[in-house]
JSON list of C-alpha atoms in Angstrom, two decimals:
[
{"chain": "A", "resi": 1, "resn": "UNK", "atom": "CA", "xyz": [-11.59, 9.86, -10.61]},
{"chain": "A", "resi": 2, "resn": "UNK", "atom": "CA", "xyz": [-12.95, 8.87, -7.35]},
{"chain": "A", "resi": 3, "resn": "UNK", "atom": "CA", "xyz": [-10.62, 9.08, -4.39]},
{"chain": "A", "resi": 4, "resn": "UNK", "atom": "CA", "xyz": [-10.25, 7.71, -0.57]},
{"chain": "A", "resi": 5, "resn": "UNK", "atom": "CA", "xyz": [-10.49, 10.47, 1.88]},
{"chain": "A", "resi": 6, "resn": "UNK", "atom": "CA", "xyz": [-8.91, 10.27, 4.82]},
{"chain": "A", "resi": 7, "resn": "UNK", "atom": "CA", "xyz": [-8.48, 12.67, 7.34]},
{"chain": "A", "resi": 8, "resn": "UNK", "atom": "CA", "xyz": [-6.85, 14.45, 9.20]},
{"chain": "A", "resi": 9, "resn": "UNK", "atom": "CA", "xyz": [-3.35, 14.17, 7.09]},
{"chain": "A", "resi": 10, "resn": "UNK", "atom": "CA", "xyz": [-1.56, 14.94, 10.49]},
{"chain": "A", "resi": 11, "resn": "UNK", "atom": "CA", "xyz": [-2.12, 14.04, 13.79]},
{"chain": "A", "resi": 12, "resn": "UNK", "atom": "CA", "xyz": [-0.31, 14.61, 16.95]},
{"chain": "A", "resi": 13, "resn": "UNK", "atom": "CA", "xyz": [-1.45, 12.92, 20.19]},
{"chain": "A", "resi": 14, "resn": "UNK", "atom": "CA", "xyz": [-0.10, 12.45, 23.33]},
{"chain": "A", "resi": 15, "resn": "UNK", "atom": "CA", "xyz": [0.78, 8.92, 24.52]},
{"chain": "A", "resi": 16, "resn": "UNK", "atom": "CA", "xyz": [-1.89, 7.01, 26.19]},
{"chain": "A", "resi": 17, "resn": "UNK", "atom": "CA", "xyz": [-4.41, 9.06, 24.21]},
{"chain": "A", "resi": 18, "resn": "UNK", "atom": "CA", "xyz": [-6.63, 7.78, 21.77]},
{"chain": "A", "resi": 19, "resn": "UNK", "atom": "CA", "xyz": [-7.17, 8.66, 18.47]},
{"chain": "A", "resi": 20, "resn": "UNK", "atom": "CA", "xyz": [-9.42, 7.96, 15.47]},
{"chain": "A", "resi": 21, "resn": "UNK", "atom": "CA", "xyz": [-8.55, 8.12, 12.03]},
{"chain": "A", "resi": 22, "resn": "UNK", "atom": "CA", "xyz": [-11.38, 8.94, 9.36]},
{"chain": "A", "resi": 23, "resn": "UNK", "atom": "CA", "xyz": [-11.31, 7.09, 5.89]},
{"chain": "A", "resi": 24, "resn": "UNK", "atom": "CA", "xyz": [-13.80, 7.49, 2.94]},
{"chain": "A", "resi": 25, "resn": "UNK", "atom": "CA", "xyz": [-13.74, 5.14, 1.06]},
{"chain": "A", "resi": 26, "resn": "UNK", "atom": "CA", "xyz": [-14.98, 5.01, -2.59]},
{"chain": "A", "resi": 27, "resn": "UNK", "atom": "CA", "xyz": [-18.74, 4.67, -2.62]},
{"chain": "A", "resi": 28, "resn": "UNK", "atom": "CA", "xyz": [-19.13, 1.77, -4.50]},
{"chain": "A", "resi": 29, "resn": "UNK", "atom": "CA", "xyz": [-16.12, -0.28, -3.27]},
{"chain": "A", "resi": 30, "resn": "UNK", "atom": "CA", "xyz": [-16.82, -3.11, -1.01]},
{"chain": "A", "resi": 31, "resn": "UNK", "atom": "CA", "xyz": [-13.66, -4.07, 0.18]},
{"chain": "A", "resi": 32, "resn": "UNK", "atom": "CA", "xyz": [-11.70, -1.94, 2.87]},
{"chain": "A", "resi": 33, "resn": "UNK", "atom": "CA", "xyz": [-8.64, -1.86, 4.60]},
{"chain": "A", "resi": 34, "resn": "UNK", "atom": "CA", "xyz": [-6.15, -0.48, 6.49]},
{"chain": "A", "resi": 35, "resn": "UNK", "atom": "CA", "xyz": [-2.37, -0.30, 6.21]},
{"chain": "A", "resi": 36, "resn": "UNK", "atom": "CA", "xyz": [0.69, 1.55, 8.25]},
{"chain": "A", "resi": 37, "resn": "UNK", "atom": "CA", "xyz": [4.35, 2.72, 7.38]},
{"chain": "A", "resi": 38, "resn": "UNK", "atom": "CA", "xyz": [6.91, 3.36, 10.38]},
{"chain": "A", "resi": 39, "resn": "UNK", "atom": "CA", "xyz": [8.98, 6.18, 8.89]},
{"chain": "A", "resi": 40, "resn": "UNK", "atom": "CA", "xyz": [11.63, 4.61, 6.37]},
{"chain": "A", "resi": 41, "resn": "UNK", "atom": "CA", "xyz": [10.44, 1.08, 6.65]},
{"chain": "A", "resi": 42, "resn": "UNK", "atom": "CA", "xyz": [8.20, -0.93, 4.66]},
{"chain": "A", "resi": 43, "resn": "UNK", "atom": "CA", "xyz": [3.99, -0.75, 4.16]},
{"chain": "A", "resi": 44, "resn": "UNK", "atom": "CA", "xyz": [3.07, -3.24, 6.89]},
{"chain": "A", "resi": 45, "resn": "UNK", "atom": "CA", "xyz": [-1.18, -4.83, 6.66]},
{"chain": "A", "resi": 46, "resn": "UNK", "atom": "CA", "xyz": [-3.34, -4.15, 9.23]},
{"chain": "A", "resi": 47, "resn": "UNK", "atom": "CA", "xyz": [-6.79, -5.35, 8.61]},
{"chain": "A", "resi": 48, "resn": "UNK", "atom": "CA", "xyz": [-9.29, -5.83, 5.86]},
{"chain": "A", "resi": 49, "resn": "UNK", "atom": "CA", "xyz": [-12.92, -5.42, 5.99]},
{"chain": "A", "resi": 50, "resn": "UNK", "atom": "CA", "xyz": [-15.59, -6.83, 4.41]},
{"chain": "A", "resi": 51, "resn": "UNK", "atom": "CA", "xyz": [-19.29, -7.42, 4.48]},
{"chain": "A", "resi": 52, "resn": "UNK", "atom": "CA", "xyz": [-19.65, -5.21, 8.02]},
{"chain": "A", "resi": 53, "resn": "UNK", "atom": "CA", "xyz": [-16.60, -7.56, 9.44]},
{"chain": "A", "resi": 54, "resn": "UNK", "atom": "CA", "xyz": [-13.22, -7.82, 9.42]},
{"chain": "A", "resi": 55, "resn": "UNK", "atom": "CA", "xyz": [-11.71, -10.56, 7.01]},
{"chain": "A", "resi": 56, "resn": "UNK", "atom": "CA", "xyz": [-8.24, -10.60, 7.97]},
{"chain": "A", "resi": 57, "resn": "UNK", "atom": "CA", "xyz": [-5.80, -8.80, 10.57]},
{"chain": "A", "resi": 58, "resn": "UNK", "atom": "CA", "xyz": [-2.53, -9.10, 11.07]},
{"chain": "A", "resi": 59, "resn": "UNK", "atom": "CA", "xyz": [-0.43, -9.74, 14.50]},
{"chain": "A", "resi": 60, "resn": "UNK", "atom": "CA", "xyz": [-0.16, -6.16, 14.73]},
{"chain": "A", "resi": 61, "resn": "UNK", "atom": "CA", "xyz": [-3.65, -5.31, 14.53]},
{"chain": "A", "resi": 62, "resn": "UNK", "atom": "CA", "xyz": [-4.04, -6.54, 18.47]},
{"chain": "A", "resi": 63, "resn": "UNK", "atom": "CA", "xyz": [-6.98, -5.18, 21.34]},
{"chain": "A", "resi": 64, "resn": "UNK", "atom": "CA", "xyz": [-5.23, -1.73, 20.49]},
{"chain": "A", "resi": 65, "resn": "UNK", "atom": "CA", "xyz": [-6.71, -1.41, 17.63]},
{"chain": "A", "resi": 66, "resn": "UNK", "atom": "CA", "xyz": [-10.41, -1.32, 16.19]},
{"chain": "A", "resi": 67, "resn": "UNK", "atom": "CA", "xyz": [-12.18, -0.34, 12.97]},
{"chain": "A", "resi": 68, "resn": "UNK", "atom": "CA", "xyz": [-15.58, 0.78, 12.32]},
{"chain": "A", "resi": 69, "resn": "UNK", "atom": "CA", "xyz": [-17.95, 1.36, 9.49]},
{"chain": "A", "resi": 70, "resn": "UNK", "atom": "CA", "xyz": [-20.31, 3.73, 11.38]},
{"chain": "A", "resi": 71, "resn": "UNK", "atom": "CA", "xyz": [-22.66, 4.62, 8.71]},
{"chain": "A", "resi": 72, "resn": "UNK", "atom": "CA", "xyz": [-22.72, 3.96, 4.77]},
{"chain": "A", "resi": 73, "resn": "UNK", "atom": "CA", "xyz": [-19.78, 6.00, 3.98]},
{"chain": "A", "resi": 74, "resn": "UNK", "atom": "CA", "xyz": [-17.29, 6.30, 6.60]},
{"chain": "A", "resi": 75, "resn": "UNK", "atom": "CA", "xyz": [-14.52, 3.51, 7.51]},
{"chain": "A", "resi": 76, "resn": "UNK", "atom": "CA", "xyz": [-12.53, 4.61, 11.19]},
{"chain": "A", "resi": 77, "resn": "UNK", "atom": "CA", "xyz": [-9.86, 3.19, 12.92]},
{"chain": "A", "resi": 78, "resn": "UNK", "atom": "CA", "xyz": [-9.87, 3.85, 16.44]},
{"chain": "A", "resi": 79, "resn": "UNK", "atom": "CA", "xyz": [-6.23, 3.16, 18.67]},
{"chain": "A", "resi": 80, "resn": "UNK", "atom": "CA", "xyz": [-6.50, 3.01, 21.76]},
{"chain": "A", "resi": 81, "resn": "UNK", "atom": "CA", "xyz": [-4.41, 3.95, 24.85]},
{"chain": "A", "resi": 82, "resn": "UNK", "atom": "CA", "xyz": [-1.62, 5.19, 22.14]},
{"chain": "A", "resi": 83, "resn": "UNK", "atom": "CA", "xyz": [2.19, 4.48, 22.13]},
{"chain": "A", "resi": 84, "resn": "UNK", "atom": "CA", "xyz": [5.36, 6.23, 21.06]},
{"chain": "A", "resi": 85, "resn": "UNK", "atom": "CA", "xyz": [5.73, 3.16, 18.55]},
{"chain": "A", "resi": 86, "resn": "UNK", "atom": "CA", "xyz": [2.02, 3.77, 16.82]},
{"chain": "A", "resi": 87, "resn": "UNK", "atom": "CA", "xyz": [3.48, 6.56, 14.96]},
{"chain": "A", "resi": 88, "resn": "UNK", "atom": "CA", "xyz": [3.36, 6.38, 11.47]},
{"chain": "A", "resi": 89, "resn": "UNK", "atom": "CA", "xyz": [1.87, 6.48, 8.44]},
{"chain": "A", "resi": 90, "resn": "UNK", "atom": "CA", "xyz": [-1.58, 5.28, 8.34]},
{"chain": "A", "resi": 91, "resn": "UNK", "atom": "CA", "xyz": [-2.96, 4.41, 4.79]},
{"chain": "A", "resi": 92, "resn": "UNK", "atom": "CA", "xyz": [-6.68, 3.51, 4.21]},
{"chain": "A", "resi": 93, "resn": "UNK", "atom": "CA", "xyz": [-7.69, 1.23, 0.78]},
{"chain": "A", "resi": 94, "resn": "UNK", "atom": "CA", "xyz": [-10.57, 0.38, -0.67]},
{"chain": "A", "resi": 95, "resn": "UNK", "atom": "CA", "xyz": [-11.47, -2.15, -3.46]},
{"chain": "A", "resi": 96, "resn": "UNK", "atom": "CA", "xyz": [-14.59, -2.94, -5.65]},
{"chain": "A", "resi": 97, "resn": "UNK", "atom": "CA", "xyz": [-14.13, -6.19, -5.94]},
{"chain": "A", "resi": 98, "resn": "UNK", "atom": "CA", "xyz": [-11.42, -7.36, -3.88]},
{"chain": "A", "resi": 99, "resn": "UNK", "atom": "CA", "xyz": [-8.33, -9.76, -4.86]},
{"chain": "A", "resi": 100, "resn": "UNK", "atom": "CA", "xyz": [-7.11, -10.16, -7.26]},
{"chain": "A", "resi": 101, "resn": "UNK", "atom": "CA", "xyz": [-8.06, -6.48, -8.13]},
{"chain": "A", "resi": 102, "resn": "UNK", "atom": "CA", "xyz": [-6.83, -3.40, -7.58]},
{"chain": "A", "resi": 103, "resn": "UNK", "atom": "CA", "xyz": [-6.64, -0.86, -4.64]},
{"chain": "A", "resi": 104, "resn": "UNK", "atom": "CA", "xyz": [-7.32, 2.69, -4.69]},
{"chain": "A", "resi": 105, "resn": "UNK", "atom": "CA", "xyz": [-5.45, 4.23, -1.50]},
{"chain": "A", "resi": 106, "resn": "UNK", "atom": "CA", "xyz": [-6.03, 7.63, 0.42]},
{"chain": "A", "resi": 107, "resn": "UNK", "atom": "CA", "xyz": [-3.35, 9.75, 0.91]},
{"chain": "A", "resi": 108, "resn": "UNK", "atom": "CA", "xyz": [-2.59, 8.90, 4.60]},
{"chain": "A", "resi": 109, "resn": "UNK", "atom": "CA", "xyz": [-2.72, 10.23, 8.17]},
{"chain": "A", "resi": 110, "resn": "UNK", "atom": "CA", "xyz": [0.71, 11.16, 10.00]},
{"chain": "A", "resi": 111, "resn": "UNK", "atom": "CA", "xyz": [0.04, 10.35, 13.19]},
{"chain": "A", "resi": 112, "resn": "UNK", "atom": "CA", "xyz": [3.18, 11.25, 15.84]},
{"chain": "A", "resi": 113, "resn": "UNK", "atom": "CA", "xyz": [2.72, 10.26, 19.27]},
{"chain": "A", "resi": 114, "resn": "UNK", "atom": "CA", "xyz": [4.53, 12.41, 21.92]},
{"chain": "B", "resi": 1, "resn": "UNK", "atom": "CA", "xyz": [9.63, -15.26, 4.31]},
{"chain": "B", "resi": 2, "resn": "UNK", "atom": "CA", "xyz": [9.75, -11.63, 2.68]},
{"chain": "B", "resi": 3, "resn": "UNK", "atom": "CA", "xyz": [7.41, -10.92, -0.22]},
{"chain": "B", "resi": 4, "resn": "UNK", "atom": "CA", "xyz": [8.06, -8.38, -2.79]},
{"chain": "B", "resi": 5, "resn": "UNK", "atom": "CA", "xyz": [12.09, -7.24, -2.24]},
{"chain": "B", "resi": 6, "resn": "UNK", "atom": "CA", "xyz": [12.85, -4.32, -4.62]},
{"chain": "B", "resi": 7, "resn": "UNK", "atom": "CA", "xyz": [16.62, -3.96, -6.32]},
{"chain": "B", "resi": 8, "resn": "UNK", "atom": "CA", "xyz": [17.79, -1.57, -5.97]},
{"chain": "B", "resi": 9, "resn": "UNK", "atom": "CA", "xyz": [17.42, -0.40, -2.82]},
{"chain": "B", "resi": 10, "resn": "UNK", "atom": "CA", "xyz": [18.53, 3.36, -4.31]},
{"chain": "B", "resi": 11, "resn": "UNK", "atom": "CA", "xyz": [19.13, 4.43, -7.83]},
{"chain": "B", "resi": 12, "resn": "UNK", "atom": "CA", "xyz": [20.54, 8.35, -9.13]},
{"chain": "B", "resi": 13, "resn": "UNK", "atom": "CA", "xyz": [20.19, 8.48, -12.88]},
{"chain": "B", "resi": 14, "resn": "UNK", "atom": "CA", "xyz": [20.29, 11.53, -15.27]},
{"chain": "B", "resi": 15, "resn": "UNK", "atom": "CA", "xyz": [17.12, 13.70, -16.10]},
{"chain": "B", "resi": 16, "resn": "UNK", "atom": "CA", "xyz": [15.94, 11.40, -19.93]},
{"chain": "B", "resi": 17, "resn": "UNK", "atom": "CA", "xyz": [17.48, 8.32, -18.93]},
{"chain": "B", "resi": 18, "resn": "UNK", "atom": "CA", "xyz": [15.56, 5.37, -18.17]},
{"chain": "B", "resi": 19, "resn": "UNK", "atom": "CA", "xyz": [15.20, 4.03, -14.81]},
{"chain": "B", "resi": 20, "resn": "UNK", "atom": "CA", "xyz": [14.69, 0.20, -14.22]},
{"chain": "B", "resi": 21, "resn": "UNK", "atom": "CA", "xyz": [13.49, -1.26, -11.09]},
{"chain": "B", "resi": 22, "resn": "UNK", "atom": "CA", "xyz": [13.12, -4.83, -10.48]},
{"chain": "B", "resi": 23, "resn": "UNK", "atom": "CA", "xyz": [11.06, -6.86, -8.18]},
{"chain": "B", "resi": 24, "resn": "UNK", "atom": "CA", "xyz": [11.25, -10.51, -6.53]},
{"chain": "B", "resi": 25, "resn": "UNK", "atom": "CA", "xyz": [8.46, -12.36, -4.62]},
{"chain": "B", "resi": 26, "resn": "UNK", "atom": "CA", "xyz": [8.29, -16.07, -3.19]},
{"chain": "B", "resi": 27, "resn": "UNK", "atom": "CA", "xyz": [4.75, -17.13, -3.16]},
{"chain": "B", "resi": 28, "resn": "UNK", "atom": "CA", "xyz": [2.21, -17.62, -5.77]},
{"chain": "B", "resi": 29, "resn": "UNK", "atom": "CA", "xyz": [0.51, -14.32, -6.61]},
{"chain": "B", "resi": 30, "resn": "UNK", "atom": "CA", "xyz": [-2.75, -13.23, -8.19]},
{"chain": "B", "resi": 31, "resn": "UNK", "atom": "CA", "xyz": [-1.34, -9.88, -9.54]},
{"chain": "B", "resi": 32, "resn": "UNK", "atom": "CA", "xyz": [1.56, -7.70, -8.51]},
{"chain": "B", "resi": 33, "resn": "UNK", "atom": "CA", "xyz": [1.05, -3.64, -7.81]},
{"chain": "B", "resi": 34, "resn": "UNK", "atom": "CA", "xyz": [3.77, -0.94, -8.87]},
{"chain": "B", "resi": 35, "resn": "UNK", "atom": "CA", "xyz": [3.22, 2.24, -6.46]},
{"chain": "B", "resi": 36, "resn": "UNK", "atom": "CA", "xyz": [4.62, 5.75, -6.25]},
{"chain": "B", "resi": 37, "resn": "UNK", "atom": "CA", "xyz": [5.29, 7.40, -2.74]},
{"chain": "B", "resi": 38, "resn": "UNK", "atom": "CA", "xyz": [6.85, 10.87, -3.07]},
{"chain": "B", "resi": 39, "resn": "UNK", "atom": "CA", "xyz": [8.95, 11.52, 0.36]},
{"chain": "B", "resi": 40, "resn": "UNK", "atom": "CA", "xyz": [6.59, 11.24, 3.66]},
{"chain": "B", "resi": 41, "resn": "UNK", "atom": "CA", "xyz": [3.41, 11.36, 1.10]},
{"chain": "B", "resi": 42, "resn": "UNK", "atom": "CA", "xyz": [0.56, 8.73, -0.19]},
{"chain": "B", "resi": 43, "resn": "UNK", "atom": "CA", "xyz": [0.73, 5.98, -2.16]},
{"chain": "B", "resi": 44, "resn": "UNK", "atom": "CA", "xyz": [-0.13, 6.14, -5.53]},
{"chain": "B", "resi": 45, "resn": "UNK", "atom": "CA", "xyz": [-1.18, 3.50, -7.59]},
{"chain": "B", "resi": 46, "resn": "UNK", "atom": "CA", "xyz": [0.42, 3.12, -10.92]},
{"chain": "B", "resi": 47, "resn": "UNK", "atom": "CA", "xyz": [-0.06, 0.09, -12.81]},
{"chain": "B", "resi": 48, "resn": "UNK", "atom": "CA", "xyz": [-1.31, -3.89, -11.74]},
{"chain": "B", "resi": 49, "resn": "UNK", "atom": "CA", "xyz": [0.20, -6.81, -13.69]},
{"chain": "B", "resi": 50, "resn": "UNK", "atom": "CA", "xyz": [-1.82, -9.84, -13.29]},
{"chain": "B", "resi": 51, "resn": "UNK", "atom": "CA", "xyz": [-0.25, -13.28, -12.73]},
{"chain": "B", "resi": 52, "resn": "UNK", "atom": "CA", "xyz": [-1.13, -14.30, -16.66]},
{"chain": "B", "resi": 53, "resn": "UNK", "atom": "CA", "xyz": [0.18, -11.01, -18.10]},
{"chain": "B", "resi": 54, "resn": "UNK", "atom": "CA", "xyz": [3.67, -10.65, -19.12]},
{"chain": "B", "resi": 55, "resn": "UNK", "atom": "CA", "xyz": [3.97, -7.08, -19.79]},
{"chain": "B", "resi": 56, "resn": "UNK", "atom": "CA", "xyz": [1.90, -3.92, -19.47]},
{"chain": "B", "resi": 57, "resn": "UNK", "atom": "CA", "xyz": [2.13, -0.68, -20.21]},
{"chain": "B", "resi": 58, "resn": "UNK", "atom": "CA", "xyz": [0.81, 2.81, -19.39]},
{"chain": "B", "resi": 59, "resn": "UNK", "atom": "CA", "xyz": [2.45, 5.98, -21.17]},
{"chain": "B", "resi": 60, "resn": "UNK", "atom": "CA", "xyz": [5.95, 6.33, -19.80]},
{"chain": "B", "resi": 61, "resn": "UNK", "atom": "CA", "xyz": [6.02, 3.12, -17.54]},
{"chain": "B", "resi": 62, "resn": "UNK", "atom": "CA", "xyz": [6.27, -0.19, -18.49]},
{"chain": "B", "resi": 63, "resn": "UNK", "atom": "CA", "xyz": [6.02, -3.67, -16.56]},
{"chain": "B", "resi": 64, "resn": "UNK", "atom": "CA", "xyz": [7.12, -6.88, -16.94]},
{"chain": "B", "resi": 65, "resn": "UNK", "atom": "CA", "xyz": [5.75, -9.96, -15.28]},
{"chain": "B", "resi": 66, "resn": "UNK", "atom": "CA", "xyz": [8.20, -13.73, -15.20]},
{"chain": "B", "resi": 67, "resn": "UNK", "atom": "CA", "xyz": [5.75, -15.89, -12.86]},
{"chain": "B", "resi": 68, "resn": "UNK", "atom": "CA", "xyz": [8.57, -18.61, -13.31]},
{"chain": "B", "resi": 69, "resn": "UNK", "atom": "CA", "xyz": [11.05, -16.26, -11.70]},
{"chain": "B", "resi": 70, "resn": "UNK", "atom": "CA", "xyz": [9.40, -14.85, -9.41]},
{"chain": "B", "resi": 71, "resn": "UNK", "atom": "CA", "xyz": [9.96, -11.28, -10.40]},
{"chain": "B", "resi": 72, "resn": "UNK", "atom": "CA", "xyz": [8.57, -8.16, -11.92]},
{"chain": "B", "resi": 73, "resn": "UNK", "atom": "CA", "xyz": [10.34, -5.24, -13.53]},
{"chain": "B", "resi": 74, "resn": "UNK", "atom": "CA", "xyz": [9.18, -1.63, -13.42]},
{"chain": "B", "resi": 75, "resn": "UNK", "atom": "CA", "xyz": [10.81, 0.54, -16.27]},
{"chain": "B", "resi": 76, "resn": "UNK", "atom": "CA", "xyz": [10.11, 4.40, -16.72]},
{"chain": "B", "resi": 77, "resn": "UNK", "atom": "CA", "xyz": [11.72, 5.96, -19.59]},
{"chain": "B", "resi": 78, "resn": "UNK", "atom": "CA", "xyz": [12.81, 9.36, -20.36]},
{"chain": "B", "resi": 79, "resn": "UNK", "atom": "CA", "xyz": [12.78, 10.53, -16.62]},
{"chain": "B", "resi": 80, "resn": "UNK", "atom": "CA", "xyz": [11.77, 13.54, -15.21]},
{"chain": "B", "resi": 81, "resn": "UNK", "atom": "CA", "xyz": [12.79, 15.13, -12.26]},
{"chain": "B", "resi": 82, "resn": "UNK", "atom": "CA", "xyz": [9.09, 14.88, -11.26]},
{"chain": "B", "resi": 83, "resn": "UNK", "atom": "CA", "xyz": [9.72, 11.20, -11.29]},
{"chain": "B", "resi": 84, "resn": "UNK", "atom": "CA", "xyz": [12.06, 11.41, -8.08]},
{"chain": "B", "resi": 85, "resn": "UNK", "atom": "CA", "xyz": [10.17, 8.86, -5.58]},
{"chain": "B", "resi": 86, "resn": "UNK", "atom": "CA", "xyz": [10.30, 6.03, -4.07]},
{"chain": "B", "resi": 87, "resn": "UNK", "atom": "CA", "xyz": [9.13, 3.24, -5.92]},
{"chain": "B", "resi": 88, "resn": "UNK", "atom": "CA", "xyz": [7.09, -0.25, -4.64]},
{"chain": "B", "resi": 89, "resn": "UNK", "atom": "CA", "xyz": [5.87, -3.59, -5.67]},
{"chain": "B", "resi": 90, "resn": "UNK", "atom": "CA", "xyz": [3.12, -5.37, -3.54]},
{"chain": "B", "resi": 91, "resn": "UNK", "atom": "CA", "xyz": [1.89, -8.67, -4.62]},
{"chain": "B", "resi": 92, "resn": "UNK", "atom": "CA", "xyz": [-1.76, -9.47, -3.92]},
{"chain": "B", "resi": 93, "resn": "UNK", "atom": "CA", "xyz": [-1.73, -13.52, -2.96]},
{"chain": "B", "resi": 94, "resn": "UNK", "atom": "CA", "xyz": [-2.37, -16.54, -1.03]},
{"chain": "B", "resi": 95, "resn": "UNK", "atom": "CA", "xyz": [0.35, -16.39, 1.83]},
{"chain": "B", "resi": 96, "resn": "UNK", "atom": "CA", "xyz": [-0.77, -19.34, 4.37]},
{"chain": "B", "resi": 97, "resn": "UNK", "atom": "CA", "xyz": [-4.33, -18.64, 4.38]},
{"chain": "B", "resi": 98, "resn": "UNK", "atom": "CA", "xyz": [-3.89, -15.04, 3.46]},
{"chain": "B", "resi": 99, "resn": "UNK", "atom": "CA", "xyz": [-6.29, -13.81, 1.18]},
{"chain": "B", "resi": 100, "resn": "UNK", "atom": "CA", "xyz": [-6.83, -10.00, 1.26]},
{"chain": "B", "resi": 101, "resn": "UNK", "atom": "CA", "xyz": [-3.56, -8.46, 2.20]},
{"chain": "B", "resi": 102, "resn": "UNK", "atom": "CA", "xyz": [-1.06, -7.10, -0.17]},
{"chain": "B", "resi": 103, "resn": "UNK", "atom": "CA", "xyz": [2.74, -7.73, 0.65]},
{"chain": "B", "resi": 104, "resn": "UNK", "atom": "CA", "xyz": [4.99, -5.02, 0.41]},
{"chain": "B", "resi": 105, "resn": "UNK", "atom": "CA", "xyz": [8.68, -4.47, -0.44]},
{"chain": "B", "resi": 106, "resn": "UNK", "atom": "CA", "xyz": [11.09, -2.33, 0.99]},
{"chain": "B", "resi": 107, "resn": "UNK", "atom": "CA", "xyz": [11.11, 0.05, -2.05]},
{"chain": "B", "resi": 108, "resn": "UNK", "atom": "CA", "xyz": [13.41, 1.39, -4.58]},
{"chain": "B", "resi": 109, "resn": "UNK", "atom": "CA", "xyz": [14.65, 5.41, -3.99]},
{"chain": "B", "resi": 110, "resn": "UNK", "atom": "CA", "xyz": [14.91, 7.16, -7.39]},
{"chain": "B", "resi": 111, "resn": "UNK", "atom": "CA", "xyz": [16.55, 9.93, -7.50]},
{"chain": "B", "resi": 112, "resn": "UNK", "atom": "CA", "xyz": [16.50, 11.97, -11.17]},
{"chain": "B", "resi": 113, "resn": "UNK", "atom": "CA", "xyz": [19.43, 14.78, -11.54]},
{"chain": "B", "resi": 114, "resn": "UNK", "atom": "CA", "xyz": [18.31, 17.74, -13.82]}
]
């Protein structure tokens, strides 16, 4: 069964550093998303991406964050100048047709900012 | 306002028993999805039920949707130790001008005792 692949599975970074989280969505999917889950809390929407541009972003997704689809397969989330509170599990998801259809999530990247 | 609230927050049952988890939401939806998350791991999509469906089955899972009550239930029959996980509902519908994000509940932590 097709999968959404995320790398790395765990990233430790120093506060103030930049990190790039990588995702390979399912090849025929057109809609891409990033969500995050702070330990013990709800999953939160960050951003959706369609047709090479951001469709929607949440209040969390401020200027510290950016997304990019640098080539035909990767979808990246860049976090500039990381803060301790950015520590969370970051999930990438993709969807073939977008809402109201289902999503496929990756297994996540655990980001730890120290 | 919060969308997708599960209850109970935690449920502990004996192996072999049935587990029922509930989810309530506040706004109109296109669909409602249930996900499983093993401790600290990724989100696994279990089942999606559309707003015009009332019941759906997948193996030992049965999901119901009552749009008049804005609620859904997930039933796991003949539970197994491997079912121990957190279970989340997520709704995909319009919230204000939002069209692209999943709104998540806080989850039900299910523990199956051998």
